[in-house]
Every structure is written in structure tokens, then in C-alpha cells.
Short mmCIF file of C-alpha atoms in Angstrom, two decimals:
data_model
loop_
_atom_site.label_atom_id
_atom_site.label_comp_id
_atom_site.label_asym_id
_atom_site.label_seq_id
_atom_site.Cartn_x
_atom_site.Cartn_y
_atom_site.Cartn_z
CA MET A 1 79.10 80.06 105.20
CA LYS A 2 75.30 80.16 105.13
CA LYS A 3 75.05 79.13 108.92
CA ALA A 4 77.75 81.61 110.02
CA LEU A 5 75.92 84.43 108.23
CA ILE A 6 72.52 83.67 109.43
CA ASN A 7 73.96 83.41 113.15
CA ASN A 8 75.46 86.55 113.41
CA TRP A 9 73.40 89.12 111.82
CA PHE A 10 71.03 89.88 114.64
CA SER A 11 70.57 89.06 118.48
CA LEU A 12 67.54 89.25 120.37
CA GLY A 13 67.46 91.72 123.55
CA ALA A 14 68.45 95.09 123.95
CA ASP A 15 67.51 98.49 125.35
CA ASN A 16 65.58 100.80 122.69
CA GLY A 17 68.40 102.99 122.20
CA ALA A 18 70.58 100.14 121.26
CA ALA A 19 67.99 98.50 118.93
CA VAL A 20 67.33 101.77 117.27
CA SER A 21 71.10 102.34 116.58
CA SER A 22 71.74 98.98 115.42
CA ALA A 23 68.99 99.03 113.06
CA ILE A 24 69.64 102.52 111.78
CA ALA A 25 73.18 101.43 111.10
CA ALA A 26 71.82 98.10 109.13
CA GLU A 27 69.90 100.29 107.08
CA GLN A 28 72.41 102.49 106.20
CA LEU A 29 74.60 99.82 105.03
CA VAL A 30 72.16 98.23 102.92
CA ASN A 31 71.28 101.95 101.93
CA PRO A 32 73.81 104.26 102.32
CA ASP A 33 70.86 107.10 101.35
CA TYR A 34 68.83 106.01 104.70
CA ASP A 35 68.06 109.25 106.38
CA ARG A 36 65.68 110.45 108.75
CA SER A 37 62.82 110.84 106.14
CA ARG A 38 63.10 107.39 105.43
CA GLN A 39 63.35 106.18 108.81
CA LEU A 40 59.88 107.90 109.16
CA SER A 41 58.38 106.43 106.52
CA CYS A 42 56.06 103.55 106.53
CA GLU A 43 58.82 101.49 104.72
CA ASN A 44 61.61 102.33 107.34
CA ALA A 45 62.86 98.77 107.49
CA ALA A 46 62.86 97.68 103.97
CA GLY A 47 66.58 96.87 104.00
CA LEU A 48 66.35 94.49 107.01
CA ARG A 49 63.20 92.76 105.44
CA TRP A 50 64.93 92.30 102.48
CA VAL A 51 68.10 90.75 104.05
CA ASN A 52 65.67 88.52 106.09
CA GLY A 53 63.70 87.76 102.83
CA VAL A 54 66.87 86.47 101.25
CA LEU A 55 67.67 84.24 104.21
CA LYS A 56 64.45 82.68 104.32
CA GLN A 57 64.63 81.96 100.40
CA ALA A 58 68.26 80.53 100.64
CA GLY A 59 66.64 77.27 102.02
CA ASP A 60 69.15 75.02 103.32
CA PHE A 61 70.16 77.26 106.40
CA LEU A 62 70.27 76.34 109.89
CA GLY A 63 70.01 79.60 111.84
CA PRO A 64 67.28 81.80 112.85
CA VAL A 65 65.16 84.36 110.80
CA LEU A 66 63.21 87.28 112.10
CA THR A 67 59.44 86.90 112.60
CA GLN A 68 57.08 89.10 111.55
CA ALA A 69 56.30 90.52 114.90
CA GLN A 70 59.94 91.04 115.10
CA LEU A 71 60.04 93.35 111.90
CA GLU A 72 57.17 95.37 112.78
CA HIS A 73 58.15 95.48 116.60
CA THR A 74 61.70 97.01 115.08
CA GLU A 75 59.73 99.21 112.34
CA ASN A 76 57.77 100.94 115.18
CA LEU A 77 60.53 101.69 117.22
CA LEU A 78 62.66 103.32 114.11
CA ALA A 79 59.25 105.35 113.23
CA GLY A 80 59.23 106.18 117.20
CA ASP A 81 62.54 107.48 117.23
CA ALA A 82 62.40 109.77 113.91
CA GLY A 83 59.37 111.16 115.31
CA GLU A 84 60.94 112.01 118.44
CA GLN A 85 63.85 113.58 116.44
CA GLU A 86 61.50 116.05 114.63
CA VAL A 87 60.09 117.26 117.35
CA ARG A 88 63.75 117.39 119.15
CA GLN A 89 64.75 119.37 116.19
CA LEU A 90 61.84 121.89 116.27
CA VAL A 91 62.19 122.41 120.20
CA CYS A 92 66.14 123.01 120.09
CA LYS A 93 65.39 125.90 117.89
CA LEU A 94 64.02 127.52 120.63
CA ARG A 95 66.66 127.22 123.20
CA GLY A 96 67.95 129.90 125.46
CA SER A 97 68.41 131.29 128.81
CA SER A 98 64.57 131.02 129.46
CA PHE A 99 63.85 128.56 127.26
CA VAL A 100 65.68 124.77 127.99
CA ASP A 101 64.81 121.61 126.84
CA GLN A 102 65.57 117.69 128.06
CA HIS A 103 65.03 114.69 126.05
CA ASP A 104 64.06 110.91 126.73
CA VAL A 105 63.81 111.99 130.50
CA LEU A 106 63.42 109.04 132.61
CA LEU A 107 62.40 110.04 136.58
CA PRO A 108 61.55 107.84 139.27
CA TYR A 109 58.18 107.09 140.10
CA GLU A 110 55.97 104.47 141.56
CA TYR A 111 52.48 103.39 139.92
CA GLY A 112 50.65 100.54 139.07
CA GLU A 113 48.88 98.06 140.85
CA PRO A 114 50.31 96.47 144.20
CA GLY A 115 52.34 93.41 143.08
CA ARG A 116 52.92 95.06 139.74
CA ARG A 117 54.56 98.34 140.54
CA THR A 118 56.78 100.26 138.11
CA PHE A 119 59.12 102.66 139.71
CA ASP A 120 60.31 105.06 136.56
CA ASN A 121 58.60 107.29 133.91
CA GLN A 122 59.74 108.10 130.66
CA ILE A 123 58.79 111.44 129.18
CA ASP A 124 59.87 112.05 125.36
CA SER A 125 60.87 115.63 125.57
CA LEU A 126 60.66 117.66 128.66
CA VAL A 127 60.49 121.80 128.12
CA ILE A 128 61.11 124.47 130.71
CA CYS A 129 60.47 128.02 129.81
CA SER A 130 58.51 131.31 131.12
CA SER A 131 55.23 129.85 130.76
CA GLY A 132 55.79 126.50 132.48
CA ILE A 133 56.87 123.01 132.18
CA TYR A 134 55.64 120.99 129.42
CA CYS A 135 55.74 117.48 129.06
CA LEU A 136 55.64 116.25 125.41
CA GLU A 137 54.28 112.94 124.54
CA VAL A 138 54.89 112.14 120.84
CA LYS A 139 53.01 109.78 118.88
CA THR A 140 54.57 108.88 115.51
CA ARG A 141 51.45 107.43 113.21
CA ASN A 142 50.65 106.71 109.73
CA VAL A 143 47.91 109.17 109.27
CA LYS A 144 45.11 108.27 106.78
CA GLY A 145 44.02 111.66 104.98
CA THR A 146 44.88 114.82 107.13
CA VAL A 147 42.68 113.60 110.22
CA PHE A 148 44.08 112.15 113.25
CA ASP A 149 41.36 110.42 115.65
CA PHE A 150 42.51 110.28 119.26
CA GLN A 151 40.13 107.67 119.82
CA ASP A 152 42.69 105.43 118.43
CA LEU A 153 45.10 106.04 121.79
CA ALA A 154 42.40 106.02 124.04
CA PRO A 155 42.32 105.03 126.87
CA GLY A 156 46.48 104.99 127.38
CA ILE A 157 46.93 108.31 126.33
CA TYR A 158 45.25 109.81 129.36
CA ASP A 159 47.09 107.24 131.66
CA GLN A 160 50.44 108.47 130.26
CA ILE A 161 50.03 112.48 130.44
CA SER A 162 48.79 112.38 133.96
CA TYR A 163 51.66 110.08 134.79
CA HIS A 164 54.35 112.51 133.33
CA GLN A 165 52.94 115.43 135.09
CA ALA A 166 52.78 113.29 138.49
CA ALA A 167 56.23 112.02 138.14
CA VAL A 168 57.70 115.69 137.63
CA GLN A 169 55.62 116.73 140.43
CA ALA A 170 57.21 114.01 142.56
CA ALA A 171 60.75 114.78 141.44
CA LEU A 172 60.74 118.55 142.48
CA GLU A 173 58.76 117.85 145.58
CA VAL A 174 61.45 115.54 146.84
CA ALA A 175 64.17 118.20 145.79
CA GLY A 176 62.33 120.34 148.17
CA CYS A 177 60.48 122.42 145.56
CA ALA A 178 56.72 122.80 145.89
CA VAL A 179 55.06 124.02 142.66
CA ASP A 180 51.75 124.54 141.49
CA PRO A 181 50.40 121.67 139.59
CA ASN A 182 49.00 123.75 136.86
CA LEU A 183 52.46 124.88 135.97
CA ILE A 184 53.22 121.66 134.73
CA LYS A 185 51.66 120.57 131.33
CA SER A 186 51.32 117.96 128.74
CA ILE A 187 51.57 118.45 125.00
CA VAL A 188 50.63 115.57 122.92
CA VAL A 189 52.67 115.71 119.32
CA VAL A 190 51.38 113.66 116.67
CA VAL A 191 53.76 112.97 113.73
CA ASP A 192 52.77 111.71 110.58
CA ARG A 193 54.94 108.84 108.90
CA GLY A 194 53.79 110.25 105.73
CA GLY A 195 55.50 113.53 106.24
CA LYS A 196 52.31 115.63 106.39
CA PRO A 197 53.07 118.38 108.74
CA LYS A 198 49.41 120.17 109.17
CA LEU A 199 46.98 117.86 110.71
CA THR A 200 43.58 118.15 112.29
CA PHE A 201 42.34 116.26 114.98
CA LYS A 202 39.15 114.83 116.73
CA ASN A 203 38.17 113.19 119.63
CA GLN A 204 40.63 115.22 121.81
CA GLN A 205 38.23 116.89 124.32
CA PHE A 206 39.05 114.87 127.39
CA LEU A 207 42.85 115.48 126.79
CA VAL A 208 42.06 119.44 126.25
CA GLU A 209 39.52 119.09 129.42
CA HIS A 210 42.29 117.67 131.27
CA GLY A 211 44.95 120.51 130.65
CA ALA A 212 46.55 118.74 127.91
CA ARG A 213 47.01 120.12 124.17
CA VAL A 214 47.34 118.43 120.87
CA VAL A 215 49.14 119.54 117.98
CA GLY A 216 50.96 118.63 114.88
CA LEU A 217 55.02 119.24 113.78
CA ASP A 218 53.53 122.86 112.16
CA GLY A 219 51.99 124.13 115.53
CA LEU A 220 54.84 123.02 118.09
CA SER A 221 57.09 125.82 117.66
CA HIS A 222 53.93 128.03 118.14
CA LEU A 223 52.50 126.50 121.15
CA LEU A 224 55.60 126.63 122.92
CA SER A 225 56.21 129.99 122.20
CA LYS A 226 53.02 131.26 123.29
CA GLY A 227 52.70 129.24 125.97
CA PHE A 228 49.03 128.33 127.48
CA ASP A 229 47.42 128.57 130.94
CA LYS A 230 49.07 131.87 131.48
CA CYS A 231 51.87 130.99 133.89
CA ARG A 232 55.25 132.98 134.21
CA LEU A 233 58.67 132.18 135.23
CA SER A 234 61.84 134.08 135.55
CA VAL A 235 65.19 133.06 134.12
CA SER A 236 66.39 131.96 137.26
CA ASP A 237 63.49 129.89 138.12
CA VAL A 238 63.84 128.13 134.42
CA GLN A 239 67.38 127.32 135.30
CA ASN A 240 66.83 126.11 138.76
CA LEU A 241 64.22 123.72 137.41
CA GLU A 242 66.23 122.20 134.96
CA ARG A 243 69.03 121.56 137.61
CA LEU A 244 66.74 120.17 139.67
CA ILE A 245 65.40 117.89 137.22
CA LEU A 246 68.59 117.01 135.82
CA ALA A 247 69.68 115.65 139.42
CA ARG A 248 66.64 113.28 139.38
CA ARG A 249 66.99 111.91 135.97
CA LEU A 250 67.63 108.48 136.17
CA ARG A 251 70.04 106.35 133.70
CA ASP A 252 67.66 104.30 131.50
CA PRO A 253 68.67 100.55 132.51
CA ARG A 254 65.70 99.28 130.67
CA TYR A 255 65.95 96.00 128.67
CA TYR A 256 63.43 94.27 126.47
CA ALA A 257 63.46 90.91 125.54
CA GLU A 258 61.58 91.42 122.10
CA ASN A 259 63.95 93.99 121.03
CA VAL A 260 66.16 93.07 118.09
CA CYS A 261 69.74 94.09 117.89
CA PHE A 262 71.45 94.15 114.40
CA SER A 263 75.00 93.32 113.93
CA LEU A 264 75.18 93.33 110.05
CA THR A 265 78.64 93.86 108.84
CA PRO A 266 79.70 94.79 105.26
CA GLY A 267 81.27 91.18 105.15
CA LEU A 268 78.04 89.94 106.21
CA LEU A 269 76.04 91.99 103.97
CA ASN A 270 78.11 91.03 100.89
CA GLN A 271 77.40 87.42 101.49
CA VAL A 272 73.35 88.22 101.50
CA ARG A 273 73.95 89.99 98.24
CA LEU A 274 75.49 87.01 96.94
CA LEU A 275 72.97 84.97 98.36
CA ASP A 276 70.62 86.66 96.59
CA MET A 277 71.82 86.44 93.24
CA GLU A 278 72.29 83.02 93.71
CA HIS A 279 68.80 82.39 94.38
CA ARG A 280 67.60 84.75 91.70
CA PHE A 281 69.84 83.98 88.91
CA GLY A 282 71.31 80.65 89.62
CA VAL A 283 74.81 81.89 90.04
CA PRO A 284 76.66 79.87 92.73
CA VAL A 285 78.15 82.24 95.22
CA GLU A 286 82.05 81.09 94.86
CA GLN A 287 81.48 82.13 91.09
CA ASN A 288 79.88 85.39 91.47
CA VAL A 289 82.51 87.90 90.67
CA THR A 290 81.21 91.43 92.02
CA TYR A 291 83.43 94.45 92.24
CA ASN A 292 83.43 98.44 91.79
CA VAL A 293 83.45 99.52 87.95
CA ALA A 294 86.64 101.35 88.53
CA LEU A 295 88.36 98.25 87.96
CA ASN A 296 87.17 97.81 84.75
CA ASP A 297 89.93 100.41 83.77
CA LEU A 298 92.54 97.80 84.63
CA SER A 299 94.90 96.61 81.73
CA MET A 300 95.04 92.70 81.58
CA ALA A 301 98.51 93.22 80.12
CA GLY A 302 100.71 89.93 80.88
CA LEU A 303 97.74 87.91 81.71
CA SER A 304 96.58 84.94 79.78
CA GLY A 305 92.87 83.89 79.43
CA SER A 306 93.27 81.50 81.96
CA GLN A 307 95.26 84.04 84.40
CA GLN A 308 92.42 86.33 84.05
CA ASN A 309 89.97 83.99 85.03
CA PHE A 310 91.74 83.45 87.97
CA PHE A 311 92.30 87.01 88.82
CA TRP A 312 88.58 87.87 88.79
CA LEU A 313 87.88 84.91 90.78
CA ILE A 314 90.15 86.44 93.55
CA VAL A 315 88.55 89.82 93.23
CA GLY A 316 85.16 88.38 93.81
CA GLN A 317 86.62 86.46 96.85
CA LEU A 318 88.07 89.59 97.94
CA PHE A 319 84.37 91.07 97.89
CA ARG A 320 82.94 88.09 99.84
CA ASN A 321 85.64 88.57 102.39
CA ALA A 322 84.92 92.52 102.76
CA GLY A 323 88.53 93.45 101.52
CA GLN A 324 90.34 91.20 104.25
CA PRO A 325 93.24 88.93 102.74
CA VAL A 326 92.65 86.39 100.83
CA VAL A 327 94.26 82.97 101.35
CA LEU A 328 93.71 80.02 98.45
CA THR A 329 95.44 76.59 98.17
CA ALA A 330 96.35 75.28 94.83
CA ARG A 331 93.50 72.88 95.19
CA GLU A 332 90.75 75.71 96.21
CA LEU A 333 92.14 77.72 93.32
CA LYS A 334 91.76 74.70 90.69
CA LYS A 335 88.26 73.80 92.31
CA MET A 336 86.85 77.48 91.50
CA GLY A 337 88.86 77.89 88.35
CA ASP A 338 87.28 74.04 87.30
CA TYR A 339 91.21 73.81 86.16
CA ARG A 340 91.40 70.33 84.94
CA SER A 341 95.00 69.80 83.74
CA ASN A 342 97.11 67.65 86.21
CA GLU A 343 100.27 69.84 85.12
CA VAL A 344 101.69 70.74 88.40
CA ASN A 345 104.54 73.00 86.92
CA GLN A 346 102.25 74.52 84.25
CA PHE A 347 99.78 75.41 86.99
CA ASN A 348 102.52 77.01 89.71
CA LYS A 349 103.99 78.73 86.77
CA ALA A 350 100.41 80.38 85.82
CA MET A 351 99.83 81.23 89.33
CA SER A 352 103.34 82.50 90.08
CA GLY A 353 103.10 84.75 87.00
CA LEU A 354 99.43 86.08 87.81
CA ALA A 355 100.84 87.02 91.45
CA ALA A 356 103.85 88.60 89.97
CA VAL A 357 101.07 91.12 87.34
CA MET A 358 99.21 91.87 90.44
CA ARG A 359 102.24 93.05 92.63
CA THR A 360 102.48 95.72 89.48
CA ILE A 361 98.88 96.88 90.20
CA PRO A 362 98.34 99.79 92.68
CA PHE A 363 95.65 98.46 94.50
CA PHE A 364 97.06 95.47 95.83
CA ALA A 365 99.61 95.74 98.82
CA SER A 366 101.39 92.48 98.31
CA ALA A 367 100.28 88.96 96.15
CA GLU A 368 102.70 85.78 96.33
CA TYR A 369 102.41 82.49 95.36
CA GLU A 370 104.27 80.05 97.58
CA SER A 371 104.09 76.68 98.89
CA ARG A 372 101.13 76.12 96.51
CA LYS A 373 99.24 79.05 98.17
CA LEU A 374 98.11 82.00 96.83
CA THR A 375 98.05 85.19 99.23
CA VAL A 376 96.56 88.66 98.30
CA THR A 377 96.36 91.78 100.16
CA LEU A 378 94.84 94.86 99.37
CA LYS A 379 96.32 98.39 100.45
CA ARG A 380 94.18 100.00 103.30
CA GLN A 381 93.00 102.83 101.11
CA TYR A 382 91.50 100.51 98.42
CA VAL A 383 89.44 97.63 100.58
CA SER A 384 86.37 99.91 100.27
CA THR A 385 86.52 99.79 96.47
CA PHE A 386 86.84 95.92 96.79
CA SER A 387 84.15 95.43 99.50
CA MET A 388 81.55 97.77 99.56
CA TYR A 389 78.30 97.21 97.13
CA SER A 390 77.14 100.67 95.54
CA SER A 391 75.58 101.85 92.43
CA GLU A 392 78.95 101.76 91.02
CA SER A 393 79.30 97.96 91.54
CA ILE A 394 79.13 95.08 88.75
CA SER A 395 78.62 91.79 88.82
CA TRP A 396 79.22 88.77 86.49
CA ASN A 397 78.95 84.99 86.56
CA ASN A 398 82.60 83.56 86.15
CA LEU A 399 81.61 80.05 84.90
CA LEU A 400 80.24 82.18 82.09
CA PHE A 401 82.87 84.80 81.87
CA ARG A 402 85.75 81.60 81.63
CA LYS A 403 84.14 80.16 78.81
CA ILE A 404 84.93 82.91 76.35
CA GLY A 405 87.69 81.72 74.72
CA ASN A 406 89.46 84.72 73.72
CA LYS A 407 91.42 87.33 75.94
CA PHE A 408 90.49 90.42 74.24
CA GLY A 409 86.84 89.17 74.59
CA LYS A 410 87.19 88.85 78.23
CA THR A 411 87.98 92.43 78.53
CA LEU A 412 85.41 93.71 76.14
CA PHE A 413 82.62 91.74 78.35
CA ARG A 414 83.64 93.40 81.29
CA LYS A 415 82.87 96.49 79.40
CA LEU A 416 79.96 95.99 77.83
CA VAL A 417 78.18 94.51 80.94
CA GLN A 418 79.48 97.73 82.85
CA CYS A 419 77.31 99.76 80.13
CA ALA A 420 74.31 97.43 79.36
CA ASN A 421 72.17 99.97 80.72
CA ASP A 422 73.14 102.44 77.98
CA GLY A 423 73.44 100.05 75.18
CA TYR A 424 76.44 102.02 74.06
CA CYS A 425 80.02 102.22 75.01
CA ALA A 426 82.70 104.54 73.24
CA ILE A 427 86.43 103.64 73.76
CA PRO A 428 89.19 105.58 72.79
CA VAL A 429 91.50 103.45 70.52
CA GLN A 430 94.79 104.29 73.00
CA ASP A 431 92.55 103.35 76.16
CA LEU A 432 91.42 100.23 74.27
CA ARG A 433 95.17 99.35 73.55
CA TYR A 434 95.97 99.82 77.29
CA LEU A 435 93.24 97.91 78.25
CA LEU A 436 93.72 94.82 75.82
CA GLY A 437 97.33 94.97 76.82
CA VAL A 438 98.37 95.08 73.18
CA SER A 439 102.18 96.12 72.48
CA LYS A 440 103.18 99.29 70.62
CA GLY A 441 104.03 97.11 67.51
CA TYR A 442 100.46 96.18 67.44
CA ARG A 443 98.62 97.98 64.60
CA ASN A 444 95.04 99.18 64.81
CA ASN A 445 93.96 97.12 61.56
CA GLN A 446 95.11 94.30 63.87
CA ILE A 447 93.04 95.11 66.77
CA LEU A 448 90.09 95.44 64.89
CA LYS A 449 90.70 91.89 63.66
CA GLN A 450 90.75 90.62 67.29
CA ILE A 451 87.60 92.81 67.87
CA ASP A 452 85.97 90.82 65.16
CA ASP A 453 87.01 87.61 66.74
CA SER A 454 85.67 88.45 70.12
CA MET A 455 82.47 89.41 68.60
CA ILE A 456 81.98 85.82 67.73
CA TYR A 457 81.94 84.83 71.43
CA LEU A 458 79.97 88.09 72.50
CA ALA A 459 76.92 87.97 70.30
CA PRO A 460 74.81 85.76 72.23
CA PHE A 461 74.76 88.05 75.34
CA PHE A 462 74.48 91.58 73.50
CA GLU A 463 71.18 91.77 71.11
CA ASN A 464 72.54 93.18 67.60
CA LEU A 465 76.04 93.90 69.10
CA GLY A 466 78.36 95.64 66.75
CA TYR A 467 81.05 98.42 66.44
CA ARG A 468 81.67 101.53 64.39
CA ILE A 469 85.09 102.93 63.80
CA GLU A 470 85.40 106.51 64.92
CA ARG A 471 88.19 108.06 62.41
CA GLY A 472 90.20 111.68 63.17
CA LYS A 473 92.32 113.50 61.37
CA SER A 474 93.98 111.77 58.04
CA ARG A 475 91.30 108.96 58.52
CA ARG A 476 93.35 107.48 61.56
CA ILE A 477 91.25 105.27 63.82
CA ILE A 478 90.75 107.34 67.07
CA GLY A 479 88.21 105.12 68.95
CA ILE A 480 85.71 102.31 69.06
CA ASN A 481 82.07 102.75 69.86
CA PHE A 482 79.83 99.73 70.47
CA SER A 483 76.45 99.60 70.33
CA PHE A 484 73.39 96.63 71.32
CA LYS A 485 70.11 96.96 72.82
CA ARG A 486 69.96 98.01 76.26
CA CYS A 487 69.53 95.28 78.64
CA ASN A 488 69.51 94.92 82.62
CA PRO A 489 73.09 93.60 83.21
CA ARG A 490 71.68 91.06 85.77
CA PHE A 491 70.41 89.24 82.92
CA LEU A 492 73.98 88.18 82.19
CA LEU A 493 74.54 86.35 85.25
CA SER A 494 72.85 83.02 84.21
CA LEU A 495 72.47 81.00 80.98
CA GLU A 496 68.42 80.27 81.63
CA HIS A 497 67.65 81.97 77.93
CA GLU A 498 69.26 79.48 75.76
CA GLU A 499 66.65 80.47 72.50
CA LYS A 500 66.89 84.17 73.34
CA TYR A 501 70.81 83.55 73.26
CA LEU A 502 70.54 81.58 69.94
CA ARG A 503 68.20 84.10 68.73
CA ASN A 504 70.72 87.13 69.17
CA ILE A 505 72.79 85.43 66.89
CA ALA A 506 70.56 84.86 64.33
CA THR A 507 69.21 88.35 64.34
CA ASN A 508 72.69 90.17 64.51
CA SER A 509 72.77 92.29 61.35
CA CYS A 510 76.57 93.06 62.04
CA LEU A 511 77.58 89.47 61.56
CA THR A 512 78.06 87.43 58.10
CA PRO A 513 76.28 84.33 57.71
CA GLN A 514 79.69 82.35 58.23
CA ASP A 515 80.27 84.52 61.53
CA LYS A 516 76.77 83.42 62.76
CA LYS A 517 77.17 80.00 61.87
CA HIS A 518 80.84 79.76 63.75
CA ALA A 519 79.45 82.05 66.77
CA LYS A 520 76.15 79.29 67.19
CA GLU A 521 78.64 76.16 66.97
CA ILE A 522 80.96 77.98 69.56
CA PHE A 523 77.99 78.76 71.82
CA ILE A 524 76.44 75.34 71.76
CA LYS A 525 80.40 73.89 72.37
CA ASN A 526 81.52 76.11 75.00
CA TYR A 527 78.16 77.14 76.79
CA LEU A 528 75.75 74.54 76.68
CA ARG A 529 77.68 71.42 77.37
#
């Protein structure tokens, strides 16, 4: 699994557009809130760095990971693209019949030393308006304070602006349009990655002396609207120049071996998340159950404790498959669930019963156990519910879950993990009856007995766990309010803190001395063997 994961999440060599778009897509997959401001920031590839870091720590993989240089190169491409988008957004607001703009303009132009000639020139933005033709060169930088020193860009920036102007001049001359060189001007736009729109500059005199202007995002619109060097073009002149430039534009064929092109998919990302939890919490990937918390509202009616174990293992497998169908043989199921009984008929009956219950759950399109093979398929509209990791996702360790020897306790465990950050879980009694799958003939007092039994199994994992009965009219039980000390639910993924769990039992104020003794015996027998 790990080898396939690493061999497929990126490739080397691409044009700039493909590299940037694939990096943005990968970042948005890791963090759906990823937007242009994050793309511009100094941590614009945080998701990619995290994926790369997880794979580095995996230890026994055979494929490549990104080097520091490749990560920094991707970060620079992302920042440059975001800066150009910021400029593009400002320029687009000024468009009109006498103001047109073209972005990422590639023109034929020969320059360089003999034997090392380049035959194109790329201009970030080309604006044609009544006051002239403006070549915009966008520099996206992390500006310390509010002062940008152009000495950091010298001497290359001087060549860039002169080449831009010469390329435009040559393109128009080839088209039979001779224009005054003073009509073609350059603007260097500095975009701060920290988001500061107002900047001041120093050491820009050489640029100004050669007819260029320097500006931040805050002054670009005004400079273009006002113009400089007093040139005037009519509306027809503007439109004709635009047509001639368009006719000379080249399709960008440039391919760079150092560019990284990402092909991260939801399925691969799910595997990375599980590898991360395996490394940090010691949870084997195949025993990690990750899913959307909406599934916690499913009733486990008709399922034994053992069948619940397998049900949630299948849910975890669906997540690892990014919602694609799951096919597991009896041998694979037994290995995953640590099922040690040799009773073949008993196992087959349990799996057939599990499949029958799953067919009644709206999420599943089909669930069949035939020829000692279980096949589960999701309905299309629910694939993302089972496969996409989000703030509504929850994870726990099936190695721990399956040792909870009380089927009601299993359901309560899931609900408490869901509320671990709050330390409080209020469940109306009718909802609780549904979740626990109790029959109508089951009296509420009998449910309380089952909850008391569950507390024995759950006390180690939730500090000072207890519950309070909520009563309505006529003292009828209308809800159960569980409370415990707030905790990070990820601490419940492993059993690394034996002393803490035993201390939670000893200090629980809601358990009787006999309950504490019983809880300790169960914990030592079931979890520490």
C-alpha cells in the first residue's frame, strides 16, 4: 500500500500552469479552505509539506519524497501565481473599450548570447489604454516591514523590463505597425506575501531613469488610470494594437524539469492521514476507523457486539478506498477482526446477518455475503460522506473498540469520542433507545442498567465519566446527560497511557468501590494482555 501511495502522488516535469494548478488542487484537497490569500502566504504549501513529512516518517516506503528545493520551488510558483492573480483582479476592474489587458503574454523575441539564444519573452500582464502600452512585471516577495529594496532584484530586473519593451516593439513592427518606443512602458508591481498593500521602495532610481515605474497593489489602479509620460491613443488605436498583439502571441510550450506536478487524490490523501495516525498514535492503518460523525446516528439494532466490530471495520475500509466498493474474503475479515473461532457456519451466519442489516441502512446500495466473500457498495450520493476527511470526521482504534465487551458500551463509546472536545453529551431518551437498538418492551429503567454496565468498560478512557438523568413531567425520563473531563479525542486512539487509564478508574467519583474494582479487572484483562 505504501509503495503505491508514494509512487503516485507526484511526478516531475511540467509547464508552470500545470504545476501551479496541480499544487492548488492538492492544497485544496488537504484543506478545503485554501484560497488565494493562503496561496500568497508564506505557508502556501503547508498541506504538501505535511504530506511529504508523513511519508518521510513512514520509514519503510520505497518511493521518492520531495526535496527541500522542490518544495521551495513549488512555494515560489504558487506565490508568483497568486501575486499575478491579485494584479489581474485589479486590472480587470479598469477594462473598457479604451482599456484592454492581456495576461501571461508570450511573444516571439530573440535575445541572449550566440549559441544560447532564447526565442520568446513572457510578460505577466500587458495593458493597452489611452495613455500607452504597459508591460507589467509582477514580483511577489515576503517584504520585511513596509520597505522593499530593489537592490534585491538587481541586475536581472533591468534586463527584464528592457526585453519586455523590445519584444512588444518587435511584435508590432513585424505586423507592420511602427510605434514610438516611448509609447511602450514598464511597471514593476511588488506584491507582499504578508498581505500588506501599502509599500515604500528604495534603490528604484535606475528603473525610473529608464522610464519604468514601481508600485504596490494600492497604487496600481491609479497609476494605470492616470498614465505617465503623456501619450494619447484613440479607442480605435487601442483596439487595433490589441488585435496585432493577439495575432503575435505564442502558445506557451515551455516545460521545466524542476517543476512538480501533483496527482493527489482523496483515496491517496486518506492513506496519508491514516499513515500519519499510525505513526503518531501507533494505530495500524487497517484498524483505524475514520468516518463522518453523521454515521454515529445509525442504529445498531440487530447487530451483536462482534457484528458491530466488523461493521465499523468495513466503514474504515470504505474510507481507505475513498468510498469505492469494498470486497473482503472471509479470511481477510477474520484477520482484520482478530476472529479466532474455527466455527465456519457460525462466522458465515454472522456475516450474512451483518450484510442483511446493512441492506436496510440507506447509505448502502448493496451488501452481500456470498461464497465466503463480503461485498459492500455505497449509493453514489453518500460516497463523500464515507470518504472525505473534514472537520466533521472522527477516528478511533478498532483494536480498542472491539475489546469493549458490552454492545451498548460500543455505541456510547462512539458518541463520547464524538463529544470528547466538549466533555458533555446530551441524548434524548428516545434517540438513545433508537441508537442502542432496544425493543419497545424495554423499560427505561432497564436501559439505565445497561448504561451502568457500560460505564464499567468506558471509565478508563474518559476522566470522571458519569451521567445525569433528565426528567420531564410526571418524573418521566426524557434524556441522559453524560459528562467527563474534556480531552483530545485522538488520545483515545492508542493505549500508551496505562497509568492514566487506571488513574481514571481510581478517581472516578461516580463509581462505587466495587465498580472500580470490576472496571480495573476488566481493563487489565481485556486491554493490557
